[in-house]
Amino acid sequence: AQSVAQPEDQVNVAEGNPLTVKCTYSVSGNPYLFWYVQYPNRGLQFLLKYITGDNLVKGSYGFEAEFNKSQTSFHLKKPSALVSDSALYFCAAPIRGGGSQGNLIFGKGTKLSVKP
Amino acid sequence: NAGVTQTPKFQVLKTGQSMTLQCAQDMNHNSMYWYRQDPGMGLRLIYYSASEGTTDKGEVPNGYNVSRLNKREFSLRLESAAPSQTSVYFCASSTIPTNEKLFFGSGTQLSVL
């Protein structure tokens, strides 16, 4: 079965430190991968996506993600965390094959907490 | 710049009551979706509409029905609400079904007592 996993329920980081939010995937074929962010009481917002090409993808708000095919990972990173980055982060990938082809499957989410 | 608009924002129902969640988008998107979000479970797809005039079941369709009223509007109906349907519901839209980013509404928090 195709899946997206986020192994950490919560990540705690001090402001100014680098942050990493982890994602691993198991999907058919060449993966297309996404990161979304959800601020409190809001809907999800698109951060970035990997389709093909460079393994390092840059997105909104200074975030970037590194695609690693051998480790089947797509970790979200930021060099210097801000308190305002505190939110819920979701990794996602489109389903391949079957009736739901193309629809996104989401990881369970990782809560990022950045302390001053 | 309304984007995706959902109504209502909050709703409390008693078991067995029915209600319809409304969703409209003004971005001329072809595809629309209904997700539910439960703690520790991420987002799960209830129903989707790849284009106007079509609807299909997602991962968790039981207990729900949908209507793609026109290109802009996609409603979700609970015919007989159950406590297991207590959740936060999100509507989303995209230009095409595959590999494109989703635009989400702000959600409807539903409690079924």
PDB file of C-alpha atoms in Angstrom:
ATOM      1  CA  ALA A   1       0.000   0.000   0.000  1.00  0.00           C
ATOM      2  CA  GLN A   2       1.198   3.480  -0.751  1.00  0.00           C
ATOM      3  CA  SER A   3       1.924   5.574   2.284  1.00  0.00           C
ATOM      4  CA  VAL A   4       3.571   8.640   3.703  1.00  0.00           C
ATOM      5  CA  ALA A   5       5.035   8.506   7.185  1.00  0.00           C
ATOM      6  CA  GLN A   6       6.070  11.237   9.576  1.00  0.00           C
ATOM      7  CA  PRO A   7       7.911   9.461  12.391  1.00  0.00           C
ATOM      8  CA  GLU A   8       7.825  12.341  14.876  1.00  0.00           C
ATOM      9  CA  ASP A   9       4.620  13.601  16.439  1.00  0.00           C
ATOM     10  CA  GLN A  10       6.384  16.709  17.729  1.00  0.00           C
ATOM     11  CA  VAL A  11       9.638  18.546  17.125  1.00  0.00           C
ATOM     12  CA  ASN A  12      10.924  21.140  19.569  1.00  0.00           C
ATOM     13  CA  VAL A  13      13.509  23.693  18.450  1.00  0.00           C
ATOM     14  CA  ALA A  14      14.986  26.849  19.928  1.00  0.00           C
ATOM     15  CA  GLU A  15      14.579  30.017  17.896  1.00  0.00           C
ATOM     16  CA  GLY A  16      17.559  30.599  15.639  1.00  0.00           C
ATOM     17  CA  ASN A  17      18.501  26.918  15.475  1.00  0.00           C
ATOM     18  CA  PRO A  18      18.095  24.799  12.345  1.00  0.00           C
ATOM     19  CA  LEU A  19      15.023  22.625  12.144  1.00  0.00           C
ATOM     20  CA  THR A  20      14.217  19.353  10.408  1.00  0.00           C
ATOM     21  CA  VAL A  21      10.816  17.711  10.078  1.00  0.00           C
ATOM     22  CA  LYS A  22      11.063  14.174   8.761  1.00  0.00           C
ATOM     23  CA  CYS A  23       9.035  12.393   6.092  1.00  0.00           C
ATOM     24  CA  THR A  24       9.459   9.018   4.440  1.00  0.00           C
ATOM     25  CA  TYR A  25       7.379   7.666   1.598  1.00  0.00           C
ATOM     26  CA  SER A  26       6.364   4.462  -0.066  1.00  0.00           C
ATOM     27  CA  VAL A  27       4.726   5.185  -3.404  1.00  0.00           C
ATOM     28  CA  SER A  28       4.797   3.614  -6.829  1.00  0.00           C
ATOM     29  CA  GLY A  29       6.983   4.993  -9.583  1.00  0.00           C
ATOM     30  CA  ASN A  30       8.762   8.315  -9.420  1.00  0.00           C
ATOM     31  CA  PRO A  31       7.346  10.167  -6.442  1.00  0.00           C
ATOM     32  CA  TYR A  32       5.834  13.623  -6.431  1.00  0.00           C
ATOM     33  CA  LEU A  33       6.026  14.959  -2.890  1.00  0.00           C
ATOM     34  CA  PHE A  34       4.540  17.927  -1.079  1.00  0.00           C
ATOM     35  CA  TRP A  35       4.813  19.759   2.217  1.00  0.00           C
ATOM     36  CA  TYR A  36       1.896  21.668   3.706  1.00  0.00           C
ATOM     37  CA  VAL A  37       1.682  23.787   6.857  1.00  0.00           C
ATOM     38  CA  GLN A  38      -1.318  24.358   9.093  1.00  0.00           C
ATOM     39  CA  TYR A  39      -1.406  27.284  11.485  1.00  0.00           C
ATOM     40  CA  PRO A  40      -3.892  27.144  14.403  1.00  0.00           C
ATOM     41  CA  ASN A  41      -7.537  27.321  13.331  1.00  0.00           C
ATOM     42  CA  ARG A  42      -6.598  27.575   9.672  1.00  0.00           C
ATOM     43  CA  GLY A  43      -6.671  25.341   6.632  1.00  0.00           C
ATOM     44  CA  LEU A  44      -3.530  23.811   5.196  1.00  0.00           C
ATOM     45  CA  GLN A  45      -1.246  25.955   3.067  1.00  0.00           C
ATOM     46  CA  PHE A  46       1.099  24.701   0.370  1.00  0.00           C
ATOM     47  CA  LEU A  47       4.803  25.092   1.209  1.00  0.00           C
ATOM     48  CA  LEU A  48       6.695  23.329  -1.561  1.00  0.00           C
ATOM     49  CA  LYS A  49       6.698  20.359  -3.906  1.00  0.00           C
ATOM     50  CA  TYR A  50       9.182  18.014  -5.531  1.00  0.00           C
ATOM     51  CA  ILE A  51       8.410  16.829  -9.033  1.00  0.00           C
ATOM     52  CA  THR A  52      11.749  16.098 -10.635  1.00  0.00           C
ATOM     53  CA  GLY A  53      15.191  17.620 -10.993  1.00  0.00           C
ATOM     54  CA  ASP A  54      17.206  19.099  -8.130  1.00  0.00           C
ATOM     55  CA  ASN A  55      16.981  17.134  -4.918  1.00  0.00           C
ATOM     56  CA  LEU A  56      16.863  20.342  -2.875  1.00  0.00           C
ATOM     57  CA  VAL A  57      13.579  22.151  -3.295  1.00  0.00           C
ATOM     58  CA  LYS A  58      13.030  25.678  -2.020  1.00  0.00           C
ATOM     59  CA  GLY A  59       9.631  26.846  -0.865  1.00  0.00           C
ATOM     60  CA  SER A  60       7.760  29.527   1.017  1.00  0.00           C
ATOM     61  CA  TYR A  61       8.886  31.252   4.230  1.00  0.00           C
ATOM     62  CA  GLY A  62      12.511  30.135   3.873  1.00  0.00           C
ATOM     63  CA  PHE A  63      11.725  26.425   4.010  1.00  0.00           C
ATOM     64  CA  GLU A  64      13.409  23.846   1.841  1.00  0.00           C
ATOM     65  CA  ALA A  65      13.162  20.095   1.494  1.00  0.00           C
ATOM     66  CA  GLU A  66      15.680  17.474   0.500  1.00  0.00           C
ATOM     67  CA  PHE A  67      14.598  14.542  -1.631  1.00  0.00           C
ATOM     68  CA  ASN A  68      16.620  11.375  -1.076  1.00  0.00           C
ATOM     69  CA  LYS A  69      15.621   8.507  -3.332  1.00  0.00           C
ATOM     70  CA  SER A  70      17.864   5.876  -1.740  1.00  0.00           C
ATOM     71  CA  GLN A  71      16.433   6.597   1.721  1.00  0.00           C
ATOM     72  CA  THR A  72      12.901   7.286   0.372  1.00  0.00           C
ATOM     73  CA  SER A  73      12.825  10.469   2.390  1.00  0.00           C
ATOM     74  CA  PHE A  74      11.717  14.047   1.866  1.00  0.00           C
ATOM     75  CA  HIS A  75      12.727  15.977   4.986  1.00  0.00           C
ATOM     76  CA  LEU A  76      11.661  19.577   5.514  1.00  0.00           C
ATOM     77  CA  LYS A  77      14.368  21.953   6.690  1.00  0.00           C
ATOM     78  CA  LYS A  78      15.005  25.538   7.629  1.00  0.00           C
ATOM     79  CA  PRO A  79      18.410  26.981   8.567  1.00  0.00           C
ATOM     80  CA  SER A  80      17.131  29.272  11.321  1.00  0.00           C
ATOM     81  CA  ALA A  81      13.779  28.678  13.024  1.00  0.00           C
ATOM     82  CA  LEU A  82      11.374  31.444  14.002  1.00  0.00           C
ATOM     83  CA  VAL A  83       8.752  31.358  16.727  1.00  0.00           C
ATOM     84  CA  SER A  84       6.210  32.082  13.992  1.00  0.00           C
ATOM     85  CA  ASP A  85       7.136  28.752  12.326  1.00  0.00           C
ATOM     86  CA  SER A  86       5.321  26.934  15.123  1.00  0.00           C
ATOM     87  CA  ALA A  87       2.571  25.000  13.381  1.00  0.00           C
ATOM     88  CA  LEU A  88       1.487  21.561  12.204  1.00  0.00           C
ATOM     89  CA  TYR A  89       3.369  20.251   9.165  1.00  0.00           C
ATOM     90  CA  PHE A  90       2.119  17.609   6.754  1.00  0.00           C
ATOM     91  CA  CYS A  91       3.969  15.631   4.131  1.00  0.00           C
ATOM     92  CA  ALA A  92       1.871  14.347   1.195  1.00  0.00           C
ATOM     93  CA  ALA A  93       2.120  12.378  -2.035  1.00  0.00           C
ATOM     94  CA  PRO A  94      -0.309  11.585  -4.859  1.00  0.00           C
ATOM     95  CA  ILE A  95      -1.773   8.106  -5.014  1.00  0.00           C
ATOM     96  CA  ARG A  96      -0.614   6.149  -8.049  1.00  0.00           C
ATOM     97  CA  GLY A  97      -2.939   3.757  -9.750  1.00  0.00           C
ATOM     98  CA  GLY A  98      -6.474   2.685  -8.966  1.00  0.00           C
ATOM     99  CA  GLY A  99      -9.568   4.795  -8.750  1.00  0.00           C
ATOM    100  CA  SER A 100      -7.990   7.435  -6.553  1.00  0.00           C
ATOM    101  CA  GLN A 101      -5.070   8.137  -8.840  1.00  0.00           C
ATOM    102  CA  GLY A 102      -3.709  11.593  -8.263  1.00  0.00           C
ATOM    103  CA  ASN A 103      -5.409  12.274  -4.949  1.00  0.00           C
ATOM    104  CA  LEU A 104      -3.049  13.207  -2.164  1.00  0.00           C
ATOM    105  CA  ILE A 105      -2.381  10.967   0.811  1.00  0.00           C
ATOM    106  CA  PHE A 106      -1.143  12.810   3.876  1.00  0.00           C
ATOM    107  CA  GLY A 107       1.135  11.871   6.710  1.00  0.00           C
ATOM    108  CA  LYS A 108      -0.247  12.182  10.222  1.00  0.00           C
ATOM    109  CA  GLY A 109       1.411  15.521  10.782  1.00  0.00           C
ATOM    110  CA  THR A 110       4.265  16.800  12.934  1.00  0.00           C
ATOM    111  CA  LYS A 111       3.761  19.582  15.419  1.00  0.00           C
ATOM    112  CA  LEU A 112       6.675  22.007  15.332  1.00  0.00           C
ATOM    113  CA  SER A 113       7.213  24.103  18.432  1.00  0.00           C
ATOM    114  CA  VAL A 114       9.815  26.872  18.302  1.00  0.00           C
ATOM    115  CA  LYS A 115      10.674  28.425  21.654  1.00  0.00           C
ATOM    116  CA  PRO A 116      12.208  31.889  22.095  1.00  0.00           C
TER     117      PRO A 116
ATOM    118  CA  ASN B   1      -9.110  37.001  -2.841  1.00  0.00           C
ATOM    119  CA  ALA B   2     -11.670  34.723  -1.164  1.00  0.00           C
ATOM    120  CA  GLY B   3     -10.154  31.439  -2.395  1.00  0.00           C
ATOM    121  CA  VAL B   4     -12.040  28.519  -0.824  1.00  0.00           C
ATOM    122  CA  THR B   5     -14.935  29.453   1.445  1.00  0.00           C
ATOM    123  CA  GLN B   6     -16.566  26.989   3.822  1.00  0.00           C
ATOM    124  CA  THR B   7     -19.707  27.405   5.880  1.00  0.00           C
ATOM    125  CA  PRO B   8     -20.469  27.034   8.696  1.00  0.00           C
ATOM    126  CA  LYS B   9     -17.275  27.363  10.760  1.00  0.00           C
ATOM    127  CA  PHE B  10     -18.735  25.558  13.759  1.00  0.00           C
ATOM    128  CA  GLN B  11     -21.669  23.209  14.186  1.00  0.00           C
ATOM    129  CA  VAL B  12     -23.045  21.049  16.975  1.00  0.00           C
ATOM    130  CA  LEU B  13     -25.460  18.257  16.052  1.00  0.00           C
ATOM    131  CA  LYS B  14     -27.324  15.619  17.931  1.00  0.00           C
ATOM    132  CA  THR B  15     -26.975  12.006  16.858  1.00  0.00           C
ATOM    133  CA  GLY B  16     -29.291  11.325  13.939  1.00  0.00           C
ATOM    134  CA  GLN B  17     -29.593  14.911  12.754  1.00  0.00           C
ATOM    135  CA  SER B  18     -28.645  15.847   9.226  1.00  0.00           C
ATOM    136  CA  MET B  19     -26.734  18.786   7.852  1.00  0.00           C
ATOM    137  CA  THR B  20     -24.916  20.034   4.770  1.00  0.00           C
ATOM    138  CA  LEU B  21     -21.490  21.625   4.737  1.00  0.00           C
ATOM    139  CA  GLN B  22     -21.087  24.153   1.985  1.00  0.00           C
ATOM    140  CA  CYS B  23     -17.942  24.896   0.000  1.00  0.00           C
ATOM    141  CA  ALA B  24     -17.317  27.351  -2.811  1.00  0.00           C
ATOM    142  CA  GLN B  25     -14.153  28.343  -4.676  1.00  0.00           C
ATOM    143  CA  ASP B  26     -13.593  31.352  -6.897  1.00  0.00           C
ATOM    144  CA  MET B  27     -10.377  30.235  -8.598  1.00  0.00           C
ATOM    145  CA  ASN B  28     -12.014  28.447 -11.529  1.00  0.00           C
ATOM    146  CA  HIS B  29     -10.565  25.149 -10.335  1.00  0.00           C
ATOM    147  CA  ASN B  30     -11.759  21.915 -11.895  1.00  0.00           C
ATOM    148  CA  SER B  31     -11.228  19.594  -8.932  1.00  0.00           C
ATOM    149  CA  MET B  32     -12.665  19.794  -5.434  1.00  0.00           C
ATOM    150  CA  TYR B  33     -12.260  17.639  -2.332  1.00  0.00           C
ATOM    151  CA  TRP B  34     -13.618  17.008   1.121  1.00  0.00           C
ATOM    152  CA  TYR B  35     -11.237  15.868   3.859  1.00  0.00           C
ATOM    153  CA  ARG B  36     -11.692  15.183   7.520  1.00  0.00           C
ATOM    154  CA  GLN B  37      -8.948  15.817  10.068  1.00  0.00           C
ATOM    155  CA  ASP B  38      -8.758  13.830  13.280  1.00  0.00           C
ATOM    156  CA  PRO B  39      -6.013  14.052  15.912  1.00  0.00           C
ATOM    157  CA  GLY B  40      -3.112  11.705  15.177  1.00  0.00           C
ATOM    158  CA  MET B  41      -4.614  10.621  11.863  1.00  0.00           C
ATOM    159  CA  GLY B  42      -3.755  13.437   9.501  1.00  0.00           C
ATOM    160  CA  LEU B  43      -6.179  14.223   6.720  1.00  0.00           C
ATOM    161  CA  ARG B  44      -8.334  11.550   5.149  1.00  0.00           C
ATOM    162  CA  LEU B  45     -10.174  12.003   1.883  1.00  0.00           C
ATOM    163  CA  ILE B  46     -13.943  11.580   2.088  1.00  0.00           C
ATOM    164  CA  TYR B  47     -15.072  12.378  -1.463  1.00  0.00           C
ATOM    165  CA  TYR B  48     -13.696  14.213  -4.414  1.00  0.00           C
ATOM    166  CA  SER B  49     -14.868  15.672  -7.680  1.00  0.00           C
ATOM    167  CA  ALA B  50     -12.266  15.584 -10.418  1.00  0.00           C
ATOM    168  CA  SER B  51     -14.365  17.822 -12.635  1.00  0.00           C
ATOM    169  CA  GLU B  52     -17.816  19.338 -12.777  1.00  0.00           C
ATOM    170  CA  GLY B  53     -20.421  16.592 -13.060  1.00  0.00           C
ATOM    171  CA  THR B  54     -18.324  13.831 -11.481  1.00  0.00           C
ATOM    172  CA  THR B  55     -17.903  12.659  -7.909  1.00  0.00           C
ATOM    173  CA  ASP B  56     -16.008   9.714  -6.465  1.00  0.00           C
ATOM    174  CA  LYS B  57     -15.441   8.086  -3.113  1.00  0.00           C
ATOM    175  CA  GLY B  58     -12.234   8.632  -1.226  1.00  0.00           C
ATOM    176  CA  GLU B  59     -10.793   6.745   1.711  1.00  0.00           C
ATOM    177  CA  VAL B  60     -13.643   7.244   4.227  1.00  0.00           C
ATOM    178  CA  PRO B  61     -16.950   7.868   2.370  1.00  0.00           C
ATOM    179  CA  ASN B  62     -19.358   5.950   4.620  1.00  0.00           C
ATOM    180  CA  GLY B  63     -22.033   8.152   6.176  1.00  0.00           C
ATOM    181  CA  TYR B  64     -21.509  10.997   3.716  1.00  0.00           C
ATOM    182  CA  ASN B  65     -22.885  12.163   0.395  1.00  0.00           C
ATOM    183  CA  VAL B  66     -21.693  14.934  -1.876  1.00  0.00           C
ATOM    184  CA  SER B  67     -23.031  17.145  -4.629  1.00  0.00           C
ATOM    185  CA  ARG B  68     -21.001  19.064  -7.194  1.00  0.00           C
ATOM    186  CA  LEU B  69     -23.590  21.711  -7.768  1.00  0.00           C
ATOM    187  CA  ASN B  70     -21.577  23.563 -10.409  1.00  0.00           C
ATOM    188  CA  LYS B  71     -17.926  24.285 -11.046  1.00  0.00           C
ATOM    189  CA  ARG B  72     -17.691  26.552  -7.996  1.00  0.00           C
ATOM    190  CA  GLU B  73     -19.608  24.619  -5.356  1.00  0.00           C
ATOM    191  CA  PHE B  74     -19.136  21.225  -3.721  1.00  0.00           C
ATOM    192  CA  SER B  75     -21.291  20.310  -0.727  1.00  0.00           C
ATOM    193  CA  LEU B  76     -20.951  17.517   1.824  1.00  0.00           C
ATOM    194  CA  ARG B  77     -24.036  16.057   3.475  1.00  0.00           C
ATOM    195  CA  LEU B  78     -24.358  14.014   6.636  1.00  0.00           C
ATOM    196  CA  GLU B  79     -27.717  12.273   6.425  1.00  0.00           C
ATOM    197  CA  SER B  80     -27.765  10.871   9.958  1.00  0.00           C
ATOM    198  CA  ALA B  81     -24.919  12.199  12.059  1.00  0.00           C
ATOM    199  CA  ALA B  82     -23.011   9.887  14.389  1.00  0.00           C
ATOM    200  CA  PRO B  83     -20.516  10.721  17.164  1.00  0.00           C
ATOM    201  CA  SER B  84     -17.775   9.119  15.023  1.00  0.00           C
ATOM    202  CA  GLN B  85     -18.267  11.972  12.571  1.00  0.00           C
ATOM    203  CA  THR B  86     -17.072  14.511  15.120  1.00  0.00           C
ATOM    204  CA  SER B  87     -14.125  16.037  13.293  1.00  0.00           C
ATOM    205  CA  VAL B  88     -12.780  19.066  11.504  1.00  0.00           C
ATOM    206  CA  TYR B  89     -13.807  19.094   7.858  1.00  0.00           C
ATOM    207  CA  PHE B  90     -11.811  20.778   5.134  1.00  0.00           C
ATOM    208  CA  CYS B  91     -12.791  21.541   1.604  1.00  0.00           C
ATOM    209  CA  ALA B  92     -10.033  21.969  -0.966  1.00  0.00           C
ATOM    210  CA  SER B  93      -9.679  22.655  -4.662  1.00  0.00           C
ATOM    211  CA  SER B  94      -7.025  22.323  -7.359  1.00  0.00           C
ATOM    212  CA  THR B  95      -6.649  23.127 -11.019  1.00  0.00           C
ATOM    213  CA  ILE B  96      -6.326  19.493 -12.047  1.00  0.00           C
ATOM    214  CA  PRO B  97      -6.424  16.278 -10.012  1.00  0.00           C
ATOM    215  CA  THR B  98      -2.853  15.157 -10.362  1.00  0.00           C
ATOM    216  CA  ASN B  99       0.311  16.596  -8.909  1.00  0.00           C
ATOM    217  CA  GLU B 100      -1.051  20.060  -8.361  1.00  0.00           C
ATOM    218  CA  LYS B 101      -1.154  21.860  -5.064  1.00  0.00           C
ATOM    219  CA  LEU B 102      -4.394  22.053  -3.122  1.00  0.00           C
ATOM    220  CA  PHE B 103      -5.992  25.215  -1.822  1.00  0.00           C
ATOM    221  CA  PHE B 104      -7.835  24.681   1.452  1.00  0.00           C
ATOM    222  CA  GLY B 105     -10.718  26.384   3.160  1.00  0.00           C
ATOM    223  CA  SER B 106     -10.474  27.324   6.823  1.00  0.00           C
ATOM    224  CA  GLY B 107     -12.453  24.329   8.016  1.00  0.00           C
ATOM    225  CA  THR B 108     -15.679  23.391   9.770  1.00  0.00           C
ATOM    226  CA  GLN B 109     -15.474  22.095  13.324  1.00  0.00           C
ATOM    227  CA  LEU B 110     -18.315  19.615  13.784  1.00  0.00           C
ATOM    228  CA  SER B 111     -19.351  18.019  17.054  1.00  0.00           C
ATOM    229  CA  VAL B 112     -21.942  15.262  17.153  1.00  0.00           C
ATOM    230  CA  LEU B 113     -23.355  14.596  20.604  1.00  0.00           C
TER     231      LEU B 113
END
